mmCIF file of C-alpha atoms in Angstrom:
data_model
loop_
_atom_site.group_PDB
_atom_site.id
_atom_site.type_symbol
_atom_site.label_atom_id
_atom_site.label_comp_id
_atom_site.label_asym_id
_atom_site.label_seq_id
_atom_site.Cartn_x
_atom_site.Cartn_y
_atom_site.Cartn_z
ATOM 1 C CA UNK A 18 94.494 120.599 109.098
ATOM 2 C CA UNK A 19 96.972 120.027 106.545
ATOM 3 C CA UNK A 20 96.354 117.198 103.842
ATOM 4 C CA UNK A 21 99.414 115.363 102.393
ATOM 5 C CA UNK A 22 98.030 114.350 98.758
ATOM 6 C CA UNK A 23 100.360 110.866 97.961
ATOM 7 C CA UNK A 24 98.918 108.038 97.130
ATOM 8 C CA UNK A 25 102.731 106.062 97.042
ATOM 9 C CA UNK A 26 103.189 102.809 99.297
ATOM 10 C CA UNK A 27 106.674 104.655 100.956
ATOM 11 C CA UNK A 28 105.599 107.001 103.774
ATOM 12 C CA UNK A 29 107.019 110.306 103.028
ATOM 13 C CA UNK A 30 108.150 112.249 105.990
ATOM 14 C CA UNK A 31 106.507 116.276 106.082
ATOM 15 C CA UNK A 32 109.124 117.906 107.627
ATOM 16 C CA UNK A 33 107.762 121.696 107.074
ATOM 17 C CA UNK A 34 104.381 122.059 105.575
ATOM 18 C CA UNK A 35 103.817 124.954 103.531
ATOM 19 C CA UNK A 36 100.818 125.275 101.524
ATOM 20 C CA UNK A 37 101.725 124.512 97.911
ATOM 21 C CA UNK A 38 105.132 123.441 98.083
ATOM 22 C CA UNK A 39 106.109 120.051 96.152
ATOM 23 C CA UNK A 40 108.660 118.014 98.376
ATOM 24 C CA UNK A 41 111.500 116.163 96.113
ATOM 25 C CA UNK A 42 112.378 113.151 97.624
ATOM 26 C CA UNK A 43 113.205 110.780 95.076
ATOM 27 C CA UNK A 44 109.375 109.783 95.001
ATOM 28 C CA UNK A 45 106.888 112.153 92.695
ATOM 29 C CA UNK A 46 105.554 115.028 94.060
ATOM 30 C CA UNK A 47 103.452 115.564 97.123
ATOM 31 C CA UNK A 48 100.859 118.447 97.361
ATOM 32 C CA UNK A 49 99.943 120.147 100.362
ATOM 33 C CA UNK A 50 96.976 122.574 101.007
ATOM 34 C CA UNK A 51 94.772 124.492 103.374
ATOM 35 C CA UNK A 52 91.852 124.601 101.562
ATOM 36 C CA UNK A 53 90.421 124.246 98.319
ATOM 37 C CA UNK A 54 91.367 127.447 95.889
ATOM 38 C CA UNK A 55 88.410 128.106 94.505
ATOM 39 C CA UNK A 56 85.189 129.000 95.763
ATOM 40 C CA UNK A 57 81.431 127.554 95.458
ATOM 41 C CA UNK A 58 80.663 129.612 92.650
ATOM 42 C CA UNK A 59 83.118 128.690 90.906
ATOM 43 C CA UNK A 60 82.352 125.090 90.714
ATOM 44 C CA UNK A 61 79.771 124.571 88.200
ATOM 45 C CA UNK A 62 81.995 126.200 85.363
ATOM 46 C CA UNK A 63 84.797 123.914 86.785
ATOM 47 C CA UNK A 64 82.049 120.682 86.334
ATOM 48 C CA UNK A 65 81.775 121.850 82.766
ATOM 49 C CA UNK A 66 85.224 122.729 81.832
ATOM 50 C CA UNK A 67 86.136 119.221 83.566
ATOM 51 C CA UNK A 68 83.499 117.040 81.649
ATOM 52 C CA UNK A 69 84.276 118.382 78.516
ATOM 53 C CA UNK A 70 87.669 117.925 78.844
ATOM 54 C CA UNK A 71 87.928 114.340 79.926
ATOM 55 C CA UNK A 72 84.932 113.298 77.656
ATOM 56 C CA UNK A 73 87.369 113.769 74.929
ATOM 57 C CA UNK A 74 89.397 110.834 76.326
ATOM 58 C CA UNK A 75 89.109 107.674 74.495
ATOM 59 C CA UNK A 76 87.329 105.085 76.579
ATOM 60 C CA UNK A 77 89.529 102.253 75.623
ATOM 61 C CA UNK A 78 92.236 104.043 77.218
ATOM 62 C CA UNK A 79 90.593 105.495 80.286
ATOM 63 C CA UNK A 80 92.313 103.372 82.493
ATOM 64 C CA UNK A 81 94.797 105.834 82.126
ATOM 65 C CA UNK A 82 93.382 108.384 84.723
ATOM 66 C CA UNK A 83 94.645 105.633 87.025
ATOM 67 C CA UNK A 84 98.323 105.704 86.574
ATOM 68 C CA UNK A 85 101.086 107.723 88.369
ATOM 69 C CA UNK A 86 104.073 109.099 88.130
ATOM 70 C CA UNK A 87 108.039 107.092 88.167
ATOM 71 C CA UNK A 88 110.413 107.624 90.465
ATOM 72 C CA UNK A 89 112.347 110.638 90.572
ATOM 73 C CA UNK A 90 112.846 114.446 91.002
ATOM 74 C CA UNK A 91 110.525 116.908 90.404
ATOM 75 C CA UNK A 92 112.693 118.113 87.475
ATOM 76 C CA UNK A 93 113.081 114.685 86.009
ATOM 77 C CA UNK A 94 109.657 112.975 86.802
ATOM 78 C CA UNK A 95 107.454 111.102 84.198
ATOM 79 C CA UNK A 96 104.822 109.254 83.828
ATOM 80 C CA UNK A 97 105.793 105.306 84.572
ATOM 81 C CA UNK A 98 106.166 103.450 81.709
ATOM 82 C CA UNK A 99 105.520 99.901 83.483
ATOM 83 C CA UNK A 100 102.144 99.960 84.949
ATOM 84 C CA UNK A 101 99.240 96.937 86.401
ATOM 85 C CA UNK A 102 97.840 97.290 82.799
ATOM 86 C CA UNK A 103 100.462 95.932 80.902
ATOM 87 C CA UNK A 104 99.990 92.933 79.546
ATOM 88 C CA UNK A 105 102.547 90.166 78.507
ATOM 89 C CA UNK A 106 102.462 86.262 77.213
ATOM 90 C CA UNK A 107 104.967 84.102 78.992
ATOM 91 C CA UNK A 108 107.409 82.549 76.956
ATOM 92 C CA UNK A 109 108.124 80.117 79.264
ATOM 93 C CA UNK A 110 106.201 78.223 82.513
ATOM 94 C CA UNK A 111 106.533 80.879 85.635
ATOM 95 C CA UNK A 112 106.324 79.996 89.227
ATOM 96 C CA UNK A 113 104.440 82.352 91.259
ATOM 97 C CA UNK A 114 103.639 82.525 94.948
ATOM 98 C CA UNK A 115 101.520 84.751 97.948
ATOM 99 C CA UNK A 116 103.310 87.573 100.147
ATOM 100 C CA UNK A 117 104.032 84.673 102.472
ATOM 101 C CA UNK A 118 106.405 82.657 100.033
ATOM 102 C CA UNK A 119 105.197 79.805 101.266
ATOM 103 C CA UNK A 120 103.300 78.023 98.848
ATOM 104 C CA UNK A 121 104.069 77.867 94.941
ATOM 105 C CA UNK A 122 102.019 77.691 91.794
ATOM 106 C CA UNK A 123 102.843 77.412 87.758
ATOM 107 C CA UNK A 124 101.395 78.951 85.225
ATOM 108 C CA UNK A 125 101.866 77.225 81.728
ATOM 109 C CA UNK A 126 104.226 79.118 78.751
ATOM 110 C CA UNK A 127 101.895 81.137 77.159
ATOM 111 C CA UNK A 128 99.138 82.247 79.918
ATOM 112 C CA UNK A 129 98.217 85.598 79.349
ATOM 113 C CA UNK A 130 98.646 87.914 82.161
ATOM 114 C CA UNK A 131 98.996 91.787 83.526
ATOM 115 C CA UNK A 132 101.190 93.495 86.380
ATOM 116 C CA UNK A 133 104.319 95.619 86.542
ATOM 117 C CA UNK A 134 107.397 94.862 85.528
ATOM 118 C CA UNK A 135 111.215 95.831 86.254
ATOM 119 C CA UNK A 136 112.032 97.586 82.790
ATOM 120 C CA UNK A 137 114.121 94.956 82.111
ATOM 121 C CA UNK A 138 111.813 92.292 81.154
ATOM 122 C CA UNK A 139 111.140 90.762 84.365
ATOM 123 C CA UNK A 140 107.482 90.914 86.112
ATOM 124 C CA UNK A 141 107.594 91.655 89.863
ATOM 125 C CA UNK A 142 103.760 90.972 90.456
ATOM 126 C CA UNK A 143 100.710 90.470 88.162
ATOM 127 C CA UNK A 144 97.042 90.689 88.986
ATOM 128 C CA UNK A 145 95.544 87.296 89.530
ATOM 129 C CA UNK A 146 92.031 88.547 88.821
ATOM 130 C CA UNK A 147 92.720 89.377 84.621
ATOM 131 C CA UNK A 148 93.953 85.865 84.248
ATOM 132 C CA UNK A 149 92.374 83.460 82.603
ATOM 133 C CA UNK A 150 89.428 81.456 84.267
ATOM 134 C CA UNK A 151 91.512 78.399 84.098
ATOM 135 C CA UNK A 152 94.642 79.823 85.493
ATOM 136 C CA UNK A 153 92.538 81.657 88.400
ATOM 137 C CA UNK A 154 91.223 78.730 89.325
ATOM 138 C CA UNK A 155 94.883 77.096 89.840
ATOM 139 C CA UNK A 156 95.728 80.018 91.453
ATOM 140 C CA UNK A 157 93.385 80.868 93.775
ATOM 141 C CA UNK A 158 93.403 76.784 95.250
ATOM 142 C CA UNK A 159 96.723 77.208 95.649
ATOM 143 C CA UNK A 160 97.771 80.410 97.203
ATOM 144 C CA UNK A 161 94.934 82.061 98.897
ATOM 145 C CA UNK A 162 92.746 85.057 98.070
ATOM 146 C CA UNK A 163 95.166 87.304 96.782
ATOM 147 C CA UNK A 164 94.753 90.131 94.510
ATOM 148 C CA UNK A 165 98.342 90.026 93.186
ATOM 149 C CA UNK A 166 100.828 87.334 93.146
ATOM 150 C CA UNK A 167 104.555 87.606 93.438
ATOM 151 C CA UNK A 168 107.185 85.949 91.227
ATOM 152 C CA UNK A 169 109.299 83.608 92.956
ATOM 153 C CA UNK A 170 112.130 84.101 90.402
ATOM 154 C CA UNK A 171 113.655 87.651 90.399
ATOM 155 C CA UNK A 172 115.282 87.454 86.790
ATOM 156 C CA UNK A 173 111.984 85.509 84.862
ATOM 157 C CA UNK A 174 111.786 86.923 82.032
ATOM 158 C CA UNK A 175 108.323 87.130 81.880
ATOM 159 C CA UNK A 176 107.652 90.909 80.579
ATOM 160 C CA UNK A 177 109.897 90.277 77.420
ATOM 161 C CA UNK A 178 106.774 89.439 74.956
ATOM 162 C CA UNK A 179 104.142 91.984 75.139
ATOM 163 C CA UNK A 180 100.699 90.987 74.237
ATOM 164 C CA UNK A 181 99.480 92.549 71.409
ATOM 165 C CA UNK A 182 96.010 91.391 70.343
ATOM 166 C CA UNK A 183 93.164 93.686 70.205
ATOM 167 C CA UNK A 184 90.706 91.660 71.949
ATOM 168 C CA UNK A 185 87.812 92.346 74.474
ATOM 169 C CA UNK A 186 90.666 92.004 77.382
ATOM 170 C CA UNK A 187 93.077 94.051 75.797
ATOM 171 C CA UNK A 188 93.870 97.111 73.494
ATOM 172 C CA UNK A 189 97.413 98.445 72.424
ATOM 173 C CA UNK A 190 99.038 95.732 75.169
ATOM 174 C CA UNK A 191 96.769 97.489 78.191
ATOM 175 C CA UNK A 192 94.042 95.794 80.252
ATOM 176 C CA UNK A 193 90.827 97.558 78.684
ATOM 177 C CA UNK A 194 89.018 96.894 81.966
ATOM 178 C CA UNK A 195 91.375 95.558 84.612
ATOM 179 C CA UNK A 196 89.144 96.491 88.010
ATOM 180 C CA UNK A 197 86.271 98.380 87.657
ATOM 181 C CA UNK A 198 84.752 99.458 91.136
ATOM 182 C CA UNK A 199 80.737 99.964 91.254
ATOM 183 C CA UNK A 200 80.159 103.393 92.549
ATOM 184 C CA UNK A 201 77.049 104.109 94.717
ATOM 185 C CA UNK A 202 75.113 107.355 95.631
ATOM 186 C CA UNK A 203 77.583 108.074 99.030
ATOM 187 C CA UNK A 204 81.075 109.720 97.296
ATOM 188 C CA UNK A 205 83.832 107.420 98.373
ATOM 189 C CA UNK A 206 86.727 108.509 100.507
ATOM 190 C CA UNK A 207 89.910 107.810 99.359
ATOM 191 C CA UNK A 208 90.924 104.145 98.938
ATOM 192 C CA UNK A 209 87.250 103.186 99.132
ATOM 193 C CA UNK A 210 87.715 101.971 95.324
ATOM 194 C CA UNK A 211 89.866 99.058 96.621
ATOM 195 C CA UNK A 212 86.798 97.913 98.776
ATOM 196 C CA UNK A 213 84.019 98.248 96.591
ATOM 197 C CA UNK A 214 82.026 95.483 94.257
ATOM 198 C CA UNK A 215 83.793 95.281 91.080
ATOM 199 C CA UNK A 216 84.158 93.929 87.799
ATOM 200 C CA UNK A 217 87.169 93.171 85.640
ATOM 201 C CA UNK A 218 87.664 90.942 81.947
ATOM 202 C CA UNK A 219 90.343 88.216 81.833
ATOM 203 C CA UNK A 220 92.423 87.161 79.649
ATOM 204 C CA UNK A 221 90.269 84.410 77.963
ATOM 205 C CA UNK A 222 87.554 87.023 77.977
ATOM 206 C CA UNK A 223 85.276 86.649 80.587
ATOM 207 C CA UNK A 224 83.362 89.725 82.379
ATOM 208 C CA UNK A 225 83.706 88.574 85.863
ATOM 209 C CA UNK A 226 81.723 90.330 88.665
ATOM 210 C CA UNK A 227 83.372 90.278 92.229
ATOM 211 C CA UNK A 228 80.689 91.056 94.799
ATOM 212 C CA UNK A 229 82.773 91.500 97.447
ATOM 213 C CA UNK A 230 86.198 94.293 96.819
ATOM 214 C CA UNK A 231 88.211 92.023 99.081
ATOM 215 C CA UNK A 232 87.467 88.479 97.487
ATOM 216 C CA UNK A 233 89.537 88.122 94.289
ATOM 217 C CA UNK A 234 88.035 84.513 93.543
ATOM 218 C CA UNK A 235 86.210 84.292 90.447
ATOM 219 C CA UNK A 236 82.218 83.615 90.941
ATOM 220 C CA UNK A 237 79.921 85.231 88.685
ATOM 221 C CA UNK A 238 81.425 85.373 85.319
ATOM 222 C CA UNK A 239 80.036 85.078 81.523
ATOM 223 C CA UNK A 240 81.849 84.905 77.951
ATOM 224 C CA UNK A 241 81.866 87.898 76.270
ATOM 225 C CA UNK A 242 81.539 86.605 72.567
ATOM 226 C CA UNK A 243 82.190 89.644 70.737
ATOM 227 C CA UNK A 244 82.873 93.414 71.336
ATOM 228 C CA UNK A 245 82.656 96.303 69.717
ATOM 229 C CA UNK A 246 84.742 99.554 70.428
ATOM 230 C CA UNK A 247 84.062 103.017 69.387
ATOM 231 C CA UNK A 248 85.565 106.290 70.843
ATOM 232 C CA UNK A 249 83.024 106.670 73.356
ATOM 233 C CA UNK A 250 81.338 103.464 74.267
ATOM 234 C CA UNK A 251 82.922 99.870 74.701
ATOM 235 C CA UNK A 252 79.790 97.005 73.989
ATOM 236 C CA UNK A 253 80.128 93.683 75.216
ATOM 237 C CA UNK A 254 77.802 90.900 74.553
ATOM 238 C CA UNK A 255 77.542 88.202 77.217
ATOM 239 C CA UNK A 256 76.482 84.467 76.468
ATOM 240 C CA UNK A 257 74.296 85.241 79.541
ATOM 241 C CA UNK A 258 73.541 87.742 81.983
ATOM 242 C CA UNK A 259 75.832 88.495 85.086
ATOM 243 C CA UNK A 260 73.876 89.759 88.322
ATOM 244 C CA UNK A 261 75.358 93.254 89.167
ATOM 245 C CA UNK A 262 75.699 94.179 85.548
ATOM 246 C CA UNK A 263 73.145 96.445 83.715
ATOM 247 C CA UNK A 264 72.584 94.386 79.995
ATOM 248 C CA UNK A 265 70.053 94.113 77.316
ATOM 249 C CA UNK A 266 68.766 90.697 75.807
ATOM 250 C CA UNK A 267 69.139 90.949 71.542
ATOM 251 C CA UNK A 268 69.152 88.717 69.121
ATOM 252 C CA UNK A 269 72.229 87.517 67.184
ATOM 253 C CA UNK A 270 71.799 85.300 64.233
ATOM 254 C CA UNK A 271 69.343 82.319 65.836
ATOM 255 C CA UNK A 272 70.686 82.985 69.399
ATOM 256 C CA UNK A 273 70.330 85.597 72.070
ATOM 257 C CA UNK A 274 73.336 87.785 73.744
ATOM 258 C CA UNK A 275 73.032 90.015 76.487
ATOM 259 C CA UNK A 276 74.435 93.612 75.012
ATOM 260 C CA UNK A 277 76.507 95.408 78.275
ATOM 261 C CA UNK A 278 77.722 98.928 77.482
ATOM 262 C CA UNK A 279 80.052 101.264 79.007
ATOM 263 C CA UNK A 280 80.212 105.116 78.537
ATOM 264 C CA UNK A 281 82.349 107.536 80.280
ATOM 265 C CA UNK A 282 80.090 110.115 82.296
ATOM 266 C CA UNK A 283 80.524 112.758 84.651
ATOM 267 C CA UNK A 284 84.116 114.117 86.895
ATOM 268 C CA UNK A 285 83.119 114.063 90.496
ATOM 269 C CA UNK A 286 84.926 114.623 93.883
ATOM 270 C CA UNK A 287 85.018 111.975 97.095
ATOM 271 C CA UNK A 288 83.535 113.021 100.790
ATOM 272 C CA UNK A 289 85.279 116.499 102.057
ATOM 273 C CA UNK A 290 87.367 115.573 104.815
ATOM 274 C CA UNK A 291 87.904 118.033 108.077
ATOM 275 C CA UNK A 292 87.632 120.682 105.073
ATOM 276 C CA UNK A 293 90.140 119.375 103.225
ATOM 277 C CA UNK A 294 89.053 118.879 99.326
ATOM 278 C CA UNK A 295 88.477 115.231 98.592
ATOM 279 C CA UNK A 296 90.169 113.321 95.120
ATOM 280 C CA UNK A 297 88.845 113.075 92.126
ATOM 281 C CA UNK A 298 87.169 110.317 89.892
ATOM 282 C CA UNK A 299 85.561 109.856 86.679
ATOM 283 C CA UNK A 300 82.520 107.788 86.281
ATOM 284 C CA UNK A 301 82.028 105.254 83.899
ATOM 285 C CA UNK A 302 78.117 104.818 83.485
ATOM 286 C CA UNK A 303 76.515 100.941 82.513
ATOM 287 C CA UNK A 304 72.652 102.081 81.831
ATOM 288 C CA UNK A 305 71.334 102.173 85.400
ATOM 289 C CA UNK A 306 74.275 101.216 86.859
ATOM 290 C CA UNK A 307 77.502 103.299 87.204
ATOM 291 C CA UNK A 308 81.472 102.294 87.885
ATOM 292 C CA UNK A 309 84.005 104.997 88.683
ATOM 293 C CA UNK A 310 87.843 105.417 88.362
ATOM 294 C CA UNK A 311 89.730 106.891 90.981
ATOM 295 C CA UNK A 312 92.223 109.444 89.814
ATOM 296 C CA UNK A 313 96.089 109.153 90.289
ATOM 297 C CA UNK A 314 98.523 111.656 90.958
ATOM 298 C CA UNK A 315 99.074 112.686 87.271
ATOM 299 C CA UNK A 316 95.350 113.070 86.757
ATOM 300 C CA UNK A 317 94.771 114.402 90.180
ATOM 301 C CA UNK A 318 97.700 117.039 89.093
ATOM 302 C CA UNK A 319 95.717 117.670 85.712
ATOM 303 C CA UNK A 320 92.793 118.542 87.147
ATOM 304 C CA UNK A 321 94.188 120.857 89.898
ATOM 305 C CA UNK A 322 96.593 123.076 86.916
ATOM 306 C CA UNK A 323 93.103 123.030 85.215
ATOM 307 C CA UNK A 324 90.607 124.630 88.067
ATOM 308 C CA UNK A 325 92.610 125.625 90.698
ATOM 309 C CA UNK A 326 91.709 123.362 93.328
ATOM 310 C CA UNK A 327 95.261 123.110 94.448
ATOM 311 C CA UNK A 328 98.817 124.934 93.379
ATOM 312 C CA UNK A 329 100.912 122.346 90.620
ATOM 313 C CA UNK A 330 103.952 123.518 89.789
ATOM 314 C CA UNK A 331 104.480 124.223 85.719
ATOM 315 C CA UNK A 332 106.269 121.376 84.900
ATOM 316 C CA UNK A 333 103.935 118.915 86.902
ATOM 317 C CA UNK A 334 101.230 120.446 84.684
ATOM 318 C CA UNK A 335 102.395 120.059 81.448
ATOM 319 C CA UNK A 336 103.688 116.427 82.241
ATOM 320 C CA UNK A 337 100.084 115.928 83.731
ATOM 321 C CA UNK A 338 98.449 117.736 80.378
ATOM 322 C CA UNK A 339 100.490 116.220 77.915
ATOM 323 C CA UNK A 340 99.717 112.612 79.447
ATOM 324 C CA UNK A 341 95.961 113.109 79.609
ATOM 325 C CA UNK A 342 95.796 114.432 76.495
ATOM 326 C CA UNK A 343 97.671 111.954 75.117
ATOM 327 C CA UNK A 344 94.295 109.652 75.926
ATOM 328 C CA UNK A 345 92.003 111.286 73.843
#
């Protein structure tokens, strides 16, 4: 069976599958294989060379193993710029509504918010879960359980002022932790990230824990009241504990916080599939408890040039190389 690696909304059409070949079709590229290059004795060196490599990333920035590639040919593909990270502070009030159009909500000038944008300063969608408490709440009674909302206003002008505090939500104008999908001891298949318990921090900084991956509604949620960020580890310290969420009770000053850390841990791969080599994902480890991020194409790509897993064409690696790197 022959595995068409794309993880695009647009169906691409495999007219001829030949094992290794990268299809142009004005998407990025597609990779198609057999089976996995390498053999089993080959994969513990590849579980070293992978952990060191990626352990050199920058945890405020690993978010970027997520992201994927623009539109365009294989000659001319990058890394896109505009991304669900992003964040932005509306200059002005912004209507938003559901897929269904049918229902419409405002947020206020100056809500803080994430989601991609056109490139020329106009948001097409933003994620309802990083918004503030507050505006989820308006949100969420008025449009439905919805991860994303739509704006009702092609031209809004609402990704012209980038946010750029460094706060517990964000870091160089990117969500620090925008879903982050529990991970348990059965390797996902692929998608199985967008259906697992997560967590996520909003724009007023809250660490909100969604029990559910389909239900977007804020439940369990605390302050964070202050942060600390090193290369390695991101702290948080809750005004109280959140169920789901490994933390520590300390002291601060004449009141107690509840200390939650995060620490990137080890590369591993999903459920093999009729044969077929599953995706990739990093785990983010919380004491007992452990998260993961599912690789994207340019990752994916990364790892691939790195072990052999699957054929990536030169360019595609050095794009992929160069934008890894470029997280450490």
């Amino acid at each position: 069976m022959i595995r068409l690696t794309c993880k695009y909304a647009a169906p691409l059409m495999l007219l001829g599958a030949v094992t290794g070949v990268e299809i142009a079709m004005g998407t990025p590229t597609a990779h198609a294989s057999v089976t996995p290059i390498v053999t089993p004795a080959q994969t513990v060196k590849n579980q070293k060379k992978l952990d060191t490599l990626f352990d050199k990333i920058d945890i405020s920035k690993a978010f970027g193993v997520t992201d994927n590639y623009g539109s365009g040919t294989a000659a001319t593909v990058k890394p896109d710029t505009y991304n669900h990270r992003q964040t932005y502070k509306l200059t002005k009030a912004t209507a938003l509504t559901n897929e269904f159009r049918h229902k419409t909500v405002i947020l206020p000038k100056g809500s803080v918010v994430t989601g991609y944008a056109d490139g020329n300063g106009n948001l097409t969608s933003l994620d309802n879960t990083t918004l503030s408490i507050k505006n989820q709440k308006k949100v969420f009674s008025r449009l439905g359980n919805w991860k994303y909302s739509f704006l009702m206003i092609k031209a809004n002008g609402a990704a012209v002022k980038s946010y750029t505090r460094s706060t517990a939500f964000s870091y160089n104008s990117l969500a620090s932790v925008p879903a982050l999908p529990i991970k348990n001891n059965k390797a996902p298949h692929n998608g199985d990230e967008r259906t697992r318990p997560f967590i996520t921090v909003t724009a007023d900084s809250q660490l909100v824990y969604h029990s559910k991956g389909t239900v977007y509604k804020e439940t369990r949620y605390a302050k964070i009241k202050s942060f600390k960020r090193s290369h390695s580890t991101l702290t948080y310290y809750l005004s109280k504990p959140v169920s789901g969420v490994t933390t520590k009770k300390t002291k601060a000053g004449k009141t107690y916080r509840y200390k939650m850390t995060l620490k990137l841990g080890h590369i591993y791969q999903n459920d093999m599939i009729d044969s077929d080599p599953g995706e990739f994902n990093l785990s983010v480890k919380n004491g007992k408890q452990t998260f993961f991020l599912a690789f994207n194409d340019i990752a994916e790509d990364y790892v691939n040039s790195v072990t052999g897993y699957e054929p990536v064409t030169a360019r595609y690696s050095k794009v992929a190389a160069d934008y890894i790197q470029g997280l450490y």
